[in-house]
Amino acid sequence: GFLQKVTGSSYTGIRSMNASDFNVNGAWVKQAQDGNLLFQNPFTSNPQKPFLIRPFYVAISLPFKFLRLDPAVTLHIWRLIFSVLLLIALFRLIRIFEEIPARVNIAFLLLAFTSGFGYFFRNIVPASSDLQIPEAFLFLTLGEPPHFQYSLLLLWSGIAAIYLYNQNHQSGLWIFLICLELLWWDHPFDAFSLIAIGLLALWFVDGWRKKGSVLALILVISIPPLLYYFNLSKLPYAQGAAEQNLMPSPGISAILTAFLPLLLLAAVGAIYQYKIPERRKIVIFL
């Protein structure tokens, strides 16, 4: 950020990519404080009625309902709270896969600070993913509205939970399903990511009956939000938003430059770990 400073400008605390979303998020806080359970976007000219379901914003607005704090202040307070919770939880989540403290610390630091490597390739690949996609990088996520940290916590917890289920911890399945249900209503594309990992993890589950039960539970949880979003997509407001919010997948070069440090280390580490019989299962899962 310092190296990209522009003369005569000042940093507002909001990155340009999601600047327009910040006002909408604040409007949802205000609507929740006013007692609404269904939200609308006041920053659009498209005709609409309150129809947006965002339980997370209802929940974070309740503690400050009577204080009537400015929505922006409420958002930043919760962003800091969830950032701390996410970072603390990250140590516990890493320990599910690796118990040696030194390795846990190294993994934590890699996750927190690898983002930004794409800056060094900006003249070759100006749209490196680690400078553009906060959902994919912890460092960028910490600077976004609170539902970003909340969603990442659910996504990582769901991944760890389904691994625990594969290690015969039955509670892991229910934690996975709870994380999936909550993700559907706040960051649905994270729900798709968690489902994909969950389905791949079924390869480790013994017995077709058990595999079928997990698949059935995923479908039961996913059908209601999918029906909601399908009907939502037919509304005039959603159709207008869809035209504005087209987000093509990043190119291969944008992804490689973003994940290059982790990819190189992971490749070497995976080969080394795979040679250890008791570590093969976890390497394949990851």
PDB file of C-alpha atoms in Angstrom:
ATOM      1  CA  GLY A   1       0.000   0.000   0.000  1.00  0.00           C
ATOM      2  CA  PHE A   2       2.815   2.413   0.855  1.00  0.00           C
ATOM      3  CA  LEU A   3       4.600   1.710  -2.434  1.00  0.00           C
ATOM      4  CA  GLN A   4       1.425   2.410  -4.410  1.00  0.00           C
ATOM      5  CA  LYS A   5       0.700   5.720  -2.671  1.00  0.00           C
ATOM      6  CA  VAL A   6      -0.597   8.392  -5.049  1.00  0.00           C
ATOM      7  CA  THR A   7       0.495  12.004  -4.566  1.00  0.00           C
ATOM      8  CA  GLY A   8      -2.318  14.238  -3.325  1.00  0.00           C
ATOM      9  CA  SER A   9      -4.519  11.328  -2.221  1.00  0.00           C
ATOM     10  CA  SER A  10      -5.385   9.794   1.148  1.00  0.00           C
ATOM     11  CA  TYR A  11      -6.426   6.287   2.152  1.00  0.00           C
ATOM     12  CA  THR A  12     -10.063   6.122   3.278  1.00  0.00           C
ATOM     13  CA  GLY A  13      -9.887   2.676   4.864  1.00  0.00           C
ATOM     14  CA  ILE A  14     -12.043   1.173   2.110  1.00  0.00           C
ATOM     15  CA  ARG A  15     -10.504  -0.668  -0.831  1.00  0.00           C
ATOM     16  CA  SER A  16     -11.916   0.364  -4.207  1.00  0.00           C
ATOM     17  CA  MET A  17     -13.015  -3.171  -5.089  1.00  0.00           C
ATOM     18  CA  ASN A  18     -15.764  -3.325  -2.454  1.00  0.00           C
ATOM     19  CA  ALA A  19     -16.313   0.392  -1.813  1.00  0.00           C
ATOM     20  CA  SER A  20     -19.898   0.290  -3.113  1.00  0.00           C
ATOM     21  CA  ASP A  21     -20.733  -2.750  -0.955  1.00  0.00           C
ATOM     22  CA  PHE A  22     -19.706  -0.992   2.255  1.00  0.00           C
ATOM     23  CA  ASN A  23     -22.676   1.400   2.125  1.00  0.00           C
ATOM     24  CA  VAL A  24     -25.064  -1.469   1.431  1.00  0.00           C
ATOM     25  CA  ASN A  25     -23.705  -3.428   4.402  1.00  0.00           C
ATOM     26  CA  GLY A  26     -24.196  -0.377   6.610  1.00  0.00           C
ATOM     27  CA  ALA A  27     -27.765  -0.016   5.334  1.00  0.00           C
ATOM     28  CA  TRP A  28     -28.484  -3.597   6.392  1.00  0.00           C
ATOM     29  CA  VAL A  29     -27.229  -2.820   9.898  1.00  0.00           C
ATOM     30  CA  LYS A  30     -29.563   0.179  10.033  1.00  0.00           C
ATOM     31  CA  GLN A  31     -32.540  -1.851   8.773  1.00  0.00           C
ATOM     32  CA  ALA A  32     -31.840  -4.581  11.341  1.00  0.00           C
ATOM     33  CA  GLN A  33     -31.658  -1.962  14.108  1.00  0.00           C
ATOM     34  CA  ASP A  34     -35.079  -0.745  12.964  1.00  0.00           C
ATOM     35  CA  GLY A  35     -36.455  -4.267  13.516  1.00  0.00           C
ATOM     36  CA  ASN A  36     -36.478  -5.566   9.930  1.00  0.00           C
ATOM     37  CA  LEU A  37     -35.709  -9.211   9.187  1.00  0.00           C
ATOM     38  CA  LEU A  38     -35.812  -8.841   5.388  1.00  0.00           C
ATOM     39  CA  PHE A  39     -33.532  -6.245   3.805  1.00  0.00           C
ATOM     40  CA  GLN A  40     -33.411  -4.146   0.658  1.00  0.00           C
ATOM     41  CA  ASN A  41     -30.631  -2.237  -1.073  1.00  0.00           C
ATOM     42  CA  PRO A  42     -31.388   1.503  -0.924  1.00  0.00           C
ATOM     43  CA  PHE A  43     -28.446   2.302  -3.210  1.00  0.00           C
ATOM     44  CA  THR A  44     -30.077   1.206  -6.456  1.00  0.00           C
ATOM     45  CA  SER A  45     -32.734   2.531  -8.775  1.00  0.00           C
ATOM     46  CA  ASN A  46     -34.152  -0.921  -9.488  1.00  0.00           C
ATOM     47  CA  PRO A  47     -37.686  -1.468  -8.099  1.00  0.00           C
ATOM     48  CA  GLN A  48     -37.668  -3.801  -5.117  1.00  0.00           C
ATOM     49  CA  LYS A  49     -39.326  -4.884  -1.905  1.00  0.00           C
ATOM     50  CA  PRO A  50     -37.514  -6.137   1.218  1.00  0.00           C
ATOM     51  CA  PHE A  51     -36.558  -9.697   0.297  1.00  0.00           C
ATOM     52  CA  LEU A  52     -32.882 -10.200   1.196  1.00  0.00           C
ATOM     53  CA  ILE A  53     -32.243 -12.760   3.950  1.00  0.00           C
ATOM     54  CA  ARG A  54     -29.035 -11.978   5.881  1.00  0.00           C
ATOM     55  CA  PRO A  55     -29.279 -13.521   9.378  1.00  0.00           C
ATOM     56  CA  PHE A  56     -25.683 -12.533  10.161  1.00  0.00           C
ATOM     57  CA  TYR A  57     -26.508  -8.833   9.887  1.00  0.00           C
ATOM     58  CA  VAL A  58     -29.556  -9.267  12.094  1.00  0.00           C
ATOM     59  CA  ALA A  59     -27.377 -10.974  14.716  1.00  0.00           C
ATOM     60  CA  ILE A  60     -24.581  -8.372  14.762  1.00  0.00           C
ATOM     61  CA  SER A  61     -27.070  -5.491  14.927  1.00  0.00           C
ATOM     62  CA  LEU A  62     -28.955  -6.727  18.003  1.00  0.00           C
ATOM     63  CA  PRO A  63     -26.215  -6.027  20.621  1.00  0.00           C
ATOM     64  CA  PHE A  64     -25.972  -2.387  19.492  1.00  0.00           C
ATOM     65  CA  LYS A  65     -29.662  -1.858  18.760  1.00  0.00           C
ATOM     66  CA  PHE A  66     -30.300   0.396  21.757  1.00  0.00           C
ATOM     67  CA  LEU A  67     -26.970   2.231  21.517  1.00  0.00           C
ATOM     68  CA  ARG A  68     -27.925   3.347  17.999  1.00  0.00           C
ATOM     69  CA  LEU A  69     -24.300   3.441  16.915  1.00  0.00           C
ATOM     70  CA  ASP A  70     -23.496   4.616  13.436  1.00  0.00           C
ATOM     71  CA  PRO A  71     -23.706   1.587  11.093  1.00  0.00           C
ATOM     72  CA  ALA A  72     -20.110   2.134   9.949  1.00  0.00           C
ATOM     73  CA  VAL A  73     -18.902   2.050  13.566  1.00  0.00           C
ATOM     74  CA  THR A  74     -20.895  -1.142  14.178  1.00  0.00           C
ATOM     75  CA  LEU A  75     -19.354  -2.767  11.105  1.00  0.00           C
ATOM     76  CA  HIS A  76     -15.791  -1.900  12.146  1.00  0.00           C
ATOM     77  CA  ILE A  77     -16.330  -3.054  15.746  1.00  0.00           C
ATOM     78  CA  TRP A  78     -17.553  -6.434  14.535  1.00  0.00           C
ATOM     79  CA  ARG A  79     -14.820  -6.624  11.891  1.00  0.00           C
ATOM     80  CA  LEU A  80     -12.219  -6.324  14.657  1.00  0.00           C
ATOM     81  CA  ILE A  81     -14.032  -8.836  16.895  1.00  0.00           C
ATOM     82  CA  PHE A  82     -14.362 -11.438  14.154  1.00  0.00           C
ATOM     83  CA  SER A  83     -10.781 -10.836  12.992  1.00  0.00           C
ATOM     84  CA  VAL A  84      -9.507 -11.688  16.484  1.00  0.00           C
ATOM     85  CA  LEU A  85     -11.805 -14.730  16.700  1.00  0.00           C
ATOM     86  CA  LEU A  86     -10.712 -15.933  13.267  1.00  0.00           C
ATOM     87  CA  LEU A  87      -7.003 -15.612  14.059  1.00  0.00           C
ATOM     88  CA  ILE A  88      -7.373 -17.368  17.414  1.00  0.00           C
ATOM     89  CA  ALA A  89      -9.486 -20.136  15.889  1.00  0.00           C
ATOM     90  CA  LEU A  90      -6.951 -20.575  13.103  1.00  0.00           C
ATOM     91  CA  PHE A  91      -4.372 -21.973  15.547  1.00  0.00           C
ATOM     92  CA  ARG A  92      -6.901 -24.520  16.799  1.00  0.00           C
ATOM     93  CA  LEU A  93      -7.917 -25.480  13.263  1.00  0.00           C
ATOM     94  CA  ILE A  94      -4.313 -25.996  12.152  1.00  0.00           C
ATOM     95  CA  ARG A  95      -3.699 -28.231  15.182  1.00  0.00           C
ATOM     96  CA  ILE A  96      -6.333 -30.625  13.822  1.00  0.00           C
ATOM     97  CA  PHE A  97      -3.917 -31.365  10.978  1.00  0.00           C
ATOM     98  CA  GLU A  98      -0.560 -30.776  12.705  1.00  0.00           C
ATOM     99  CA  GLU A  99       0.260 -30.929  16.436  1.00  0.00           C
ATOM    100  CA  ILE A 100       3.937 -29.870  16.476  1.00  0.00           C
ATOM    101  CA  PRO A 101       3.880 -26.226  17.767  1.00  0.00           C
ATOM    102  CA  ALA A 102       6.679 -24.958  15.490  1.00  0.00           C
ATOM    103  CA  ARG A 103       4.879 -26.241  12.380  1.00  0.00           C
ATOM    104  CA  VAL A 104       1.572 -24.791  13.570  1.00  0.00           C
ATOM    105  CA  ASN A 105       3.220 -21.379  13.976  1.00  0.00           C
ATOM    106  CA  ILE A 106       4.827 -21.560  10.536  1.00  0.00           C
ATOM    107  CA  ALA A 107       1.506 -22.555   8.939  1.00  0.00           C
ATOM    108  CA  PHE A 108      -0.235 -19.661  10.680  1.00  0.00           C
ATOM    109  CA  LEU A 109       2.348 -17.141   9.447  1.00  0.00           C
ATOM    110  CA  LEU A 110       2.178 -18.496   5.901  1.00  0.00           C
ATOM    111  CA  LEU A 111      -1.612 -18.185   5.852  1.00  0.00           C
ATOM    112  CA  ALA A 112      -1.537 -14.688   7.314  1.00  0.00           C
ATOM    113  CA  PHE A 113       1.265 -13.101   5.283  1.00  0.00           C
ATOM    114  CA  THR A 114       1.706 -14.942   1.980  1.00  0.00           C
ATOM    115  CA  SER A 115      -0.832 -12.609   0.372  1.00  0.00           C
ATOM    116  CA  GLY A 116       0.762  -9.796  -1.628  1.00  0.00           C
ATOM    117  CA  PHE A 117       3.432 -11.759  -3.480  1.00  0.00           C
ATOM    118  CA  GLY A 118       1.622 -10.895  -6.714  1.00  0.00           C
ATOM    119  CA  TYR A 119       2.731  -7.275  -6.243  1.00  0.00           C
ATOM    120  CA  PHE A 120       6.177  -8.228  -7.541  1.00  0.00           C
ATOM    121  CA  PHE A 121       4.591  -9.473 -10.798  1.00  0.00           C
ATOM    122  CA  ARG A 122       2.261  -6.486 -11.249  1.00  0.00           C
ATOM    123  CA  ASN A 123       3.960  -5.354 -14.487  1.00  0.00           C
ATOM    124  CA  ILE A 124       3.490  -8.817 -15.997  1.00  0.00           C
ATOM    125  CA  VAL A 125       0.200  -9.870 -14.361  1.00  0.00           C
ATOM    126  CA  PRO A 126      -1.591  -6.713 -13.167  1.00  0.00           C
ATOM    127  CA  ALA A 127      -4.621  -8.614 -11.877  1.00  0.00           C
ATOM    128  CA  SER A 128      -2.874 -11.074  -9.547  1.00  0.00           C
ATOM    129  CA  SER A 129      -5.551 -12.779  -7.449  1.00  0.00           C
ATOM    130  CA  ASP A 130      -3.964 -11.997  -4.083  1.00  0.00           C
ATOM    131  CA  LEU A 131      -4.456  -8.275  -4.750  1.00  0.00           C
ATOM    132  CA  GLN A 132      -8.053  -8.649  -5.914  1.00  0.00           C
ATOM    133  CA  ILE A 133      -9.973 -11.462  -4.186  1.00  0.00           C
ATOM    134  CA  PRO A 134     -10.405 -10.990  -0.405  1.00  0.00           C
ATOM    135  CA  GLU A 135     -12.406 -14.208   0.000  1.00  0.00           C
ATOM    136  CA  ALA A 136      -9.330 -16.253  -0.920  1.00  0.00           C
ATOM    137  CA  PHE A 137      -6.671 -14.585   1.227  1.00  0.00           C
ATOM    138  CA  LEU A 138      -6.659 -14.090   4.977  1.00  0.00           C
ATOM    139  CA  PHE A 139      -4.680 -10.828   4.858  1.00  0.00           C
ATOM    140  CA  LEU A 140      -7.219  -9.153   2.547  1.00  0.00           C
ATOM    141  CA  THR A 141     -10.184 -10.682   4.386  1.00  0.00           C
ATOM    142  CA  LEU A 142      -9.223  -8.902   7.612  1.00  0.00           C
ATOM    143  CA  GLY A 143      -9.810  -5.543   5.933  1.00  0.00           C
ATOM    144  CA  GLU A 144     -13.320  -6.330   4.710  1.00  0.00           C
ATOM    145  CA  PRO A 145     -16.773  -6.025   6.396  1.00  0.00           C
ATOM    146  CA  PRO A 146     -17.362  -8.596   9.186  1.00  0.00           C
ATOM    147  CA  HIS A 147     -19.262 -11.177   7.149  1.00  0.00           C
ATOM    148  CA  PHE A 148     -16.015 -11.911   5.277  1.00  0.00           C
ATOM    149  CA  GLN A 149     -14.200 -13.049   8.437  1.00  0.00           C
ATOM    150  CA  TYR A 150     -17.351 -14.849   9.616  1.00  0.00           C
ATOM    151  CA  SER A 151     -17.626 -16.732   6.322  1.00  0.00           C
ATOM    152  CA  LEU A 152     -13.957 -17.684   6.250  1.00  0.00           C
ATOM    153  CA  LEU A 153     -14.229 -18.987   9.821  1.00  0.00           C
ATOM    154  CA  LEU A 154     -17.208 -21.146   8.788  1.00  0.00           C
ATOM    155  CA  LEU A 155     -15.476 -22.381   5.629  1.00  0.00           C
ATOM    156  CA  TRP A 156     -12.280 -23.402   7.419  1.00  0.00           C
ATOM    157  CA  SER A 157     -14.210 -24.901  10.344  1.00  0.00           C
ATOM    158  CA  GLY A 158     -16.324 -26.933   7.920  1.00  0.00           C
ATOM    159  CA  ILE A 159     -13.218 -28.271   6.174  1.00  0.00           C
ATOM    160  CA  ALA A 160     -11.628 -29.239   9.487  1.00  0.00           C
ATOM    161  CA  ALA A 161     -14.906 -30.787  10.690  1.00  0.00           C
ATOM    162  CA  ILE A 162     -15.335 -33.064   7.678  1.00  0.00           C
ATOM    163  CA  TYR A 163     -11.735 -34.218   8.140  1.00  0.00           C
ATOM    164  CA  LEU A 164     -12.479 -35.023  11.792  1.00  0.00           C
ATOM    165  CA  TYR A 165     -15.521 -37.001  10.639  1.00  0.00           C
ATOM    166  CA  ASN A 166     -13.219 -39.016   8.395  1.00  0.00           C
ATOM    167  CA  GLN A 167     -11.123 -39.682  11.498  1.00  0.00           C
ATOM    168  CA  ASN A 168     -14.217 -41.251  13.157  1.00  0.00           C
ATOM    169  CA  HIS A 169     -15.274 -38.168  15.144  1.00  0.00           C
ATOM    170  CA  GLN A 170     -19.049 -38.305  14.616  1.00  0.00           C
ATOM    171  CA  SER A 171     -19.576 -34.721  15.800  1.00  0.00           C
ATOM    172  CA  GLY A 172     -17.511 -33.546  12.839  1.00  0.00           C
ATOM    173  CA  LEU A 173     -20.366 -34.262  10.438  1.00  0.00           C
ATOM    174  CA  TRP A 174     -22.834 -32.103  12.366  1.00  0.00           C
ATOM    175  CA  ILE A 175     -20.355 -29.236  12.674  1.00  0.00           C
ATOM    176  CA  PHE A 176     -19.777 -29.481   8.921  1.00  0.00           C
ATOM    177  CA  LEU A 177     -23.531 -29.335   8.229  1.00  0.00           C
ATOM    178  CA  ILE A 178     -24.052 -26.364  10.582  1.00  0.00           C
ATOM    179  CA  CYS A 179     -21.225 -24.461   8.874  1.00  0.00           C
ATOM    180  CA  LEU A 180     -22.741 -25.277   5.480  1.00  0.00           C
ATOM    181  CA  GLU A 181     -26.216 -24.096   6.516  1.00  0.00           C
ATOM    182  CA  LEU A 182     -24.896 -20.778   7.842  1.00  0.00           C
ATOM    183  CA  LEU A 183     -22.726 -20.200   4.774  1.00  0.00           C
ATOM    184  CA  TRP A 184     -25.673 -20.660   2.426  1.00  0.00           C
ATOM    185  CA  TRP A 185     -27.373 -17.566   3.867  1.00  0.00           C
ATOM    186  CA  ASP A 186     -24.380 -15.209   3.920  1.00  0.00           C
ATOM    187  CA  HIS A 187     -21.707 -16.254   1.406  1.00  0.00           C
ATOM    188  CA  PRO A 188     -23.319 -18.856  -0.878  1.00  0.00           C
ATOM    189  CA  PHE A 189     -20.287 -19.332  -3.129  1.00  0.00           C
ATOM    190  CA  ASP A 190     -18.331 -20.399  -0.029  1.00  0.00           C
ATOM    191  CA  ALA A 191     -21.089 -22.958   0.488  1.00  0.00           C
ATOM    192  CA  PHE A 192     -20.342 -24.382  -2.977  1.00  0.00           C
ATOM    193  CA  SER A 193     -16.654 -24.621  -2.040  1.00  0.00           C
ATOM    194  CA  LEU A 194     -17.477 -26.432   1.201  1.00  0.00           C
ATOM    195  CA  ILE A 195     -19.833 -28.839  -0.598  1.00  0.00           C
ATOM    196  CA  ALA A 196     -17.123 -29.653  -3.157  1.00  0.00           C
ATOM    197  CA  ILE A 197     -14.632 -30.454  -0.389  1.00  0.00           C
ATOM    198  CA  GLY A 198     -17.283 -32.407   1.522  1.00  0.00           C
ATOM    199  CA  LEU A 199     -18.091 -34.552  -1.507  1.00  0.00           C
ATOM    200  CA  LEU A 200     -14.410 -35.249  -2.155  1.00  0.00           C
ATOM    201  CA  ALA A 201     -14.012 -36.183   1.511  1.00  0.00           C
ATOM    202  CA  LEU A 202     -16.665 -38.889   1.115  1.00  0.00           C
ATOM    203  CA  TRP A 203     -13.978 -40.919  -0.624  1.00  0.00           C
ATOM    204  CA  PHE A 204     -12.519 -41.556   2.842  1.00  0.00           C
ATOM    205  CA  VAL A 205     -15.864 -42.602   4.361  1.00  0.00           C
ATOM    206  CA  ASP A 206     -16.328 -46.366   4.644  1.00  0.00           C
ATOM    207  CA  GLY A 207     -19.543 -47.897   3.304  1.00  0.00           C
ATOM    208  CA  TRP A 208     -21.941 -46.689   0.604  1.00  0.00           C
ATOM    209  CA  ARG A 209     -24.770 -46.347   3.109  1.00  0.00           C
ATOM    210  CA  LYS A 210     -22.739 -43.877   5.141  1.00  0.00           C
ATOM    211  CA  LYS A 211     -21.719 -41.987   2.004  1.00  0.00           C
ATOM    212  CA  GLY A 212     -25.372 -41.812   0.905  1.00  0.00           C
ATOM    213  CA  SER A 213     -26.484 -40.476   4.295  1.00  0.00           C
ATOM    214  CA  VAL A 214     -23.974 -37.621   4.156  1.00  0.00           C
ATOM    215  CA  LEU A 215     -24.960 -36.788   0.580  1.00  0.00           C
ATOM    216  CA  ALA A 216     -28.659 -36.788   1.526  1.00  0.00           C
ATOM    217  CA  LEU A 217     -28.033 -34.422   4.448  1.00  0.00           C
ATOM    218  CA  ILE A 218     -26.094 -32.040   2.197  1.00  0.00           C
ATOM    219  CA  LEU A 219     -28.996 -32.013  -0.276  1.00  0.00           C
ATOM    220  CA  VAL A 220     -31.614 -31.445   2.447  1.00  0.00           C
ATOM    221  CA  ILE A 221     -29.672 -28.451   3.761  1.00  0.00           C
ATOM    222  CA  SER A 222     -28.918 -27.022   0.311  1.00  0.00           C
ATOM    223  CA  ILE A 223     -32.294 -27.261  -1.453  1.00  0.00           C
ATOM    224  CA  PRO A 224     -34.147 -24.473   0.518  1.00  0.00           C
ATOM    225  CA  PRO A 225     -31.463 -21.779  -0.051  1.00  0.00           C
ATOM    226  CA  LEU A 226     -31.055 -22.850  -3.683  1.00  0.00           C
ATOM    227  CA  LEU A 227     -34.808 -22.447  -4.233  1.00  0.00           C
ATOM    228  CA  TYR A 228     -34.658 -19.047  -2.534  1.00  0.00           C
ATOM    229  CA  TYR A 229     -31.775 -17.838  -4.709  1.00  0.00           C
ATOM    230  CA  PHE A 230     -33.445 -19.243  -7.839  1.00  0.00           C
ATOM    231  CA  ASN A 231     -36.588 -17.214  -7.146  1.00  0.00           C
ATOM    232  CA  LEU A 232     -34.477 -14.225  -6.124  1.00  0.00           C
ATOM    233  CA  SER A 233     -32.744 -14.253  -9.509  1.00  0.00           C
ATOM    234  CA  LYS A 234     -36.115 -13.636 -11.235  1.00  0.00           C
ATOM    235  CA  LEU A 235     -36.750 -10.325  -9.452  1.00  0.00           C
ATOM    236  CA  PRO A 236     -36.008  -7.074 -11.372  1.00  0.00           C
ATOM    237  CA  TYR A 237     -33.511  -5.909  -8.737  1.00  0.00           C
ATOM    238  CA  ALA A 238     -31.561  -9.168  -8.826  1.00  0.00           C
ATOM    239  CA  GLN A 239     -31.485  -9.193 -12.621  1.00  0.00           C
ATOM    240  CA  GLY A 240     -30.033  -5.685 -12.619  1.00  0.00           C
ATOM    241  CA  ALA A 241     -27.478  -6.626  -9.962  1.00  0.00           C
ATOM    242  CA  ALA A 242     -26.509  -9.748 -11.897  1.00  0.00           C
ATOM    243  CA  GLU A 243     -25.601  -7.639 -14.935  1.00  0.00           C
ATOM    244  CA  GLN A 244     -23.394  -5.401 -12.770  1.00  0.00           C
ATOM    245  CA  ASN A 245     -21.782  -8.175 -10.749  1.00  0.00           C
ATOM    246  CA  LEU A 246     -20.362 -10.444 -13.420  1.00  0.00           C
ATOM    247  CA  MET A 247     -17.142 -11.818 -11.941  1.00  0.00           C
ATOM    248  CA  PRO A 248     -15.115 -13.916 -14.403  1.00  0.00           C
ATOM    249  CA  SER A 249     -12.765 -16.442 -12.846  1.00  0.00           C
ATOM    250  CA  PRO A 250      -9.161 -15.198 -12.663  1.00  0.00           C
ATOM    251  CA  GLY A 251      -6.743 -16.384 -15.318  1.00  0.00           C
ATOM    252  CA  ILE A 252      -4.218 -19.111 -14.592  1.00  0.00           C
ATOM    253  CA  SER A 253      -1.359 -16.571 -14.411  1.00  0.00           C
ATOM    254  CA  ALA A 254      -3.307 -14.462 -11.873  1.00  0.00           C
ATOM    255  CA  ILE A 255      -3.780 -17.529  -9.654  1.00  0.00           C
ATOM    256  CA  LEU A 256      -0.218 -18.829 -10.013  1.00  0.00           C
ATOM    257  CA  THR A 257       1.383 -15.501  -9.081  1.00  0.00           C
ATOM    258  CA  ALA A 258      -0.901 -15.224  -6.057  1.00  0.00           C
ATOM    259  CA  PHE A 259      -0.319 -18.726  -4.709  1.00  0.00           C
ATOM    260  CA  LEU A 260       3.240 -19.219  -5.960  1.00  0.00           C
ATOM    261  CA  PRO A 261       5.002 -19.262  -2.533  1.00  0.00           C
ATOM    262  CA  LEU A 262       2.466 -21.658  -1.034  1.00  0.00           C
ATOM    263  CA  LEU A 263       2.362 -23.872  -4.143  1.00  0.00           C
ATOM    264  CA  LEU A 264       6.149 -24.340  -4.171  1.00  0.00           C
ATOM    265  CA  LEU A 265       6.325 -25.103  -0.460  1.00  0.00           C
ATOM    266  CA  ALA A 266       3.241 -27.337  -0.598  1.00  0.00           C
ATOM    267  CA  ALA A 267       4.623 -29.388  -3.498  1.00  0.00           C
ATOM    268  CA  VAL A 268       7.877 -30.119  -1.699  1.00  0.00           C
ATOM    269  CA  GLY A 269       6.117 -30.720   1.615  1.00  0.00           C
ATOM    270  CA  ALA A 270       3.486 -33.017   0.116  1.00  0.00           C
ATOM    271  CA  ILE A 271       6.107 -35.236  -1.519  1.00  0.00           C
ATOM    272  CA  TYR A 272       8.048 -35.446   1.748  1.00  0.00           C
ATOM    273  CA  GLN A 273       4.955 -36.119   3.871  1.00  0.00           C
ATOM    274  CA  TYR A 274       3.500 -38.695   1.455  1.00  0.00           C
ATOM    275  CA  LYS A 275       6.533 -40.901   1.981  1.00  0.00           C
ATOM    276  CA  ILE A 276       5.525 -41.265   5.650  1.00  0.00           C
ATOM    277  CA  PRO A 277       2.815 -44.001   5.746  1.00  0.00           C
ATOM    278  CA  GLU A 278       0.827 -42.541   8.660  1.00  0.00           C
ATOM    279  CA  ARG A 279       0.715 -39.117   6.931  1.00  0.00           C
ATOM    280  CA  ARG A 280      -0.534 -40.248   3.518  1.00  0.00           C
ATOM    281  CA  LYS A 281      -4.227 -39.954   4.297  1.00  0.00           C
ATOM    282  CA  ILE A 282      -3.985 -36.364   5.483  1.00  0.00           C
ATOM    283  CA  VAL A 283      -1.792 -35.401   2.494  1.00  0.00           C
ATOM    284  CA  ILE A 284      -4.353 -36.835   0.070  1.00  0.00           C
ATOM    285  CA  PHE A 285      -7.194 -35.054   1.862  1.00  0.00           C
ATOM    286  CA  LEU A 286      -5.427 -31.678   1.807  1.00  0.00           C
TER     287      LEU A 286
END
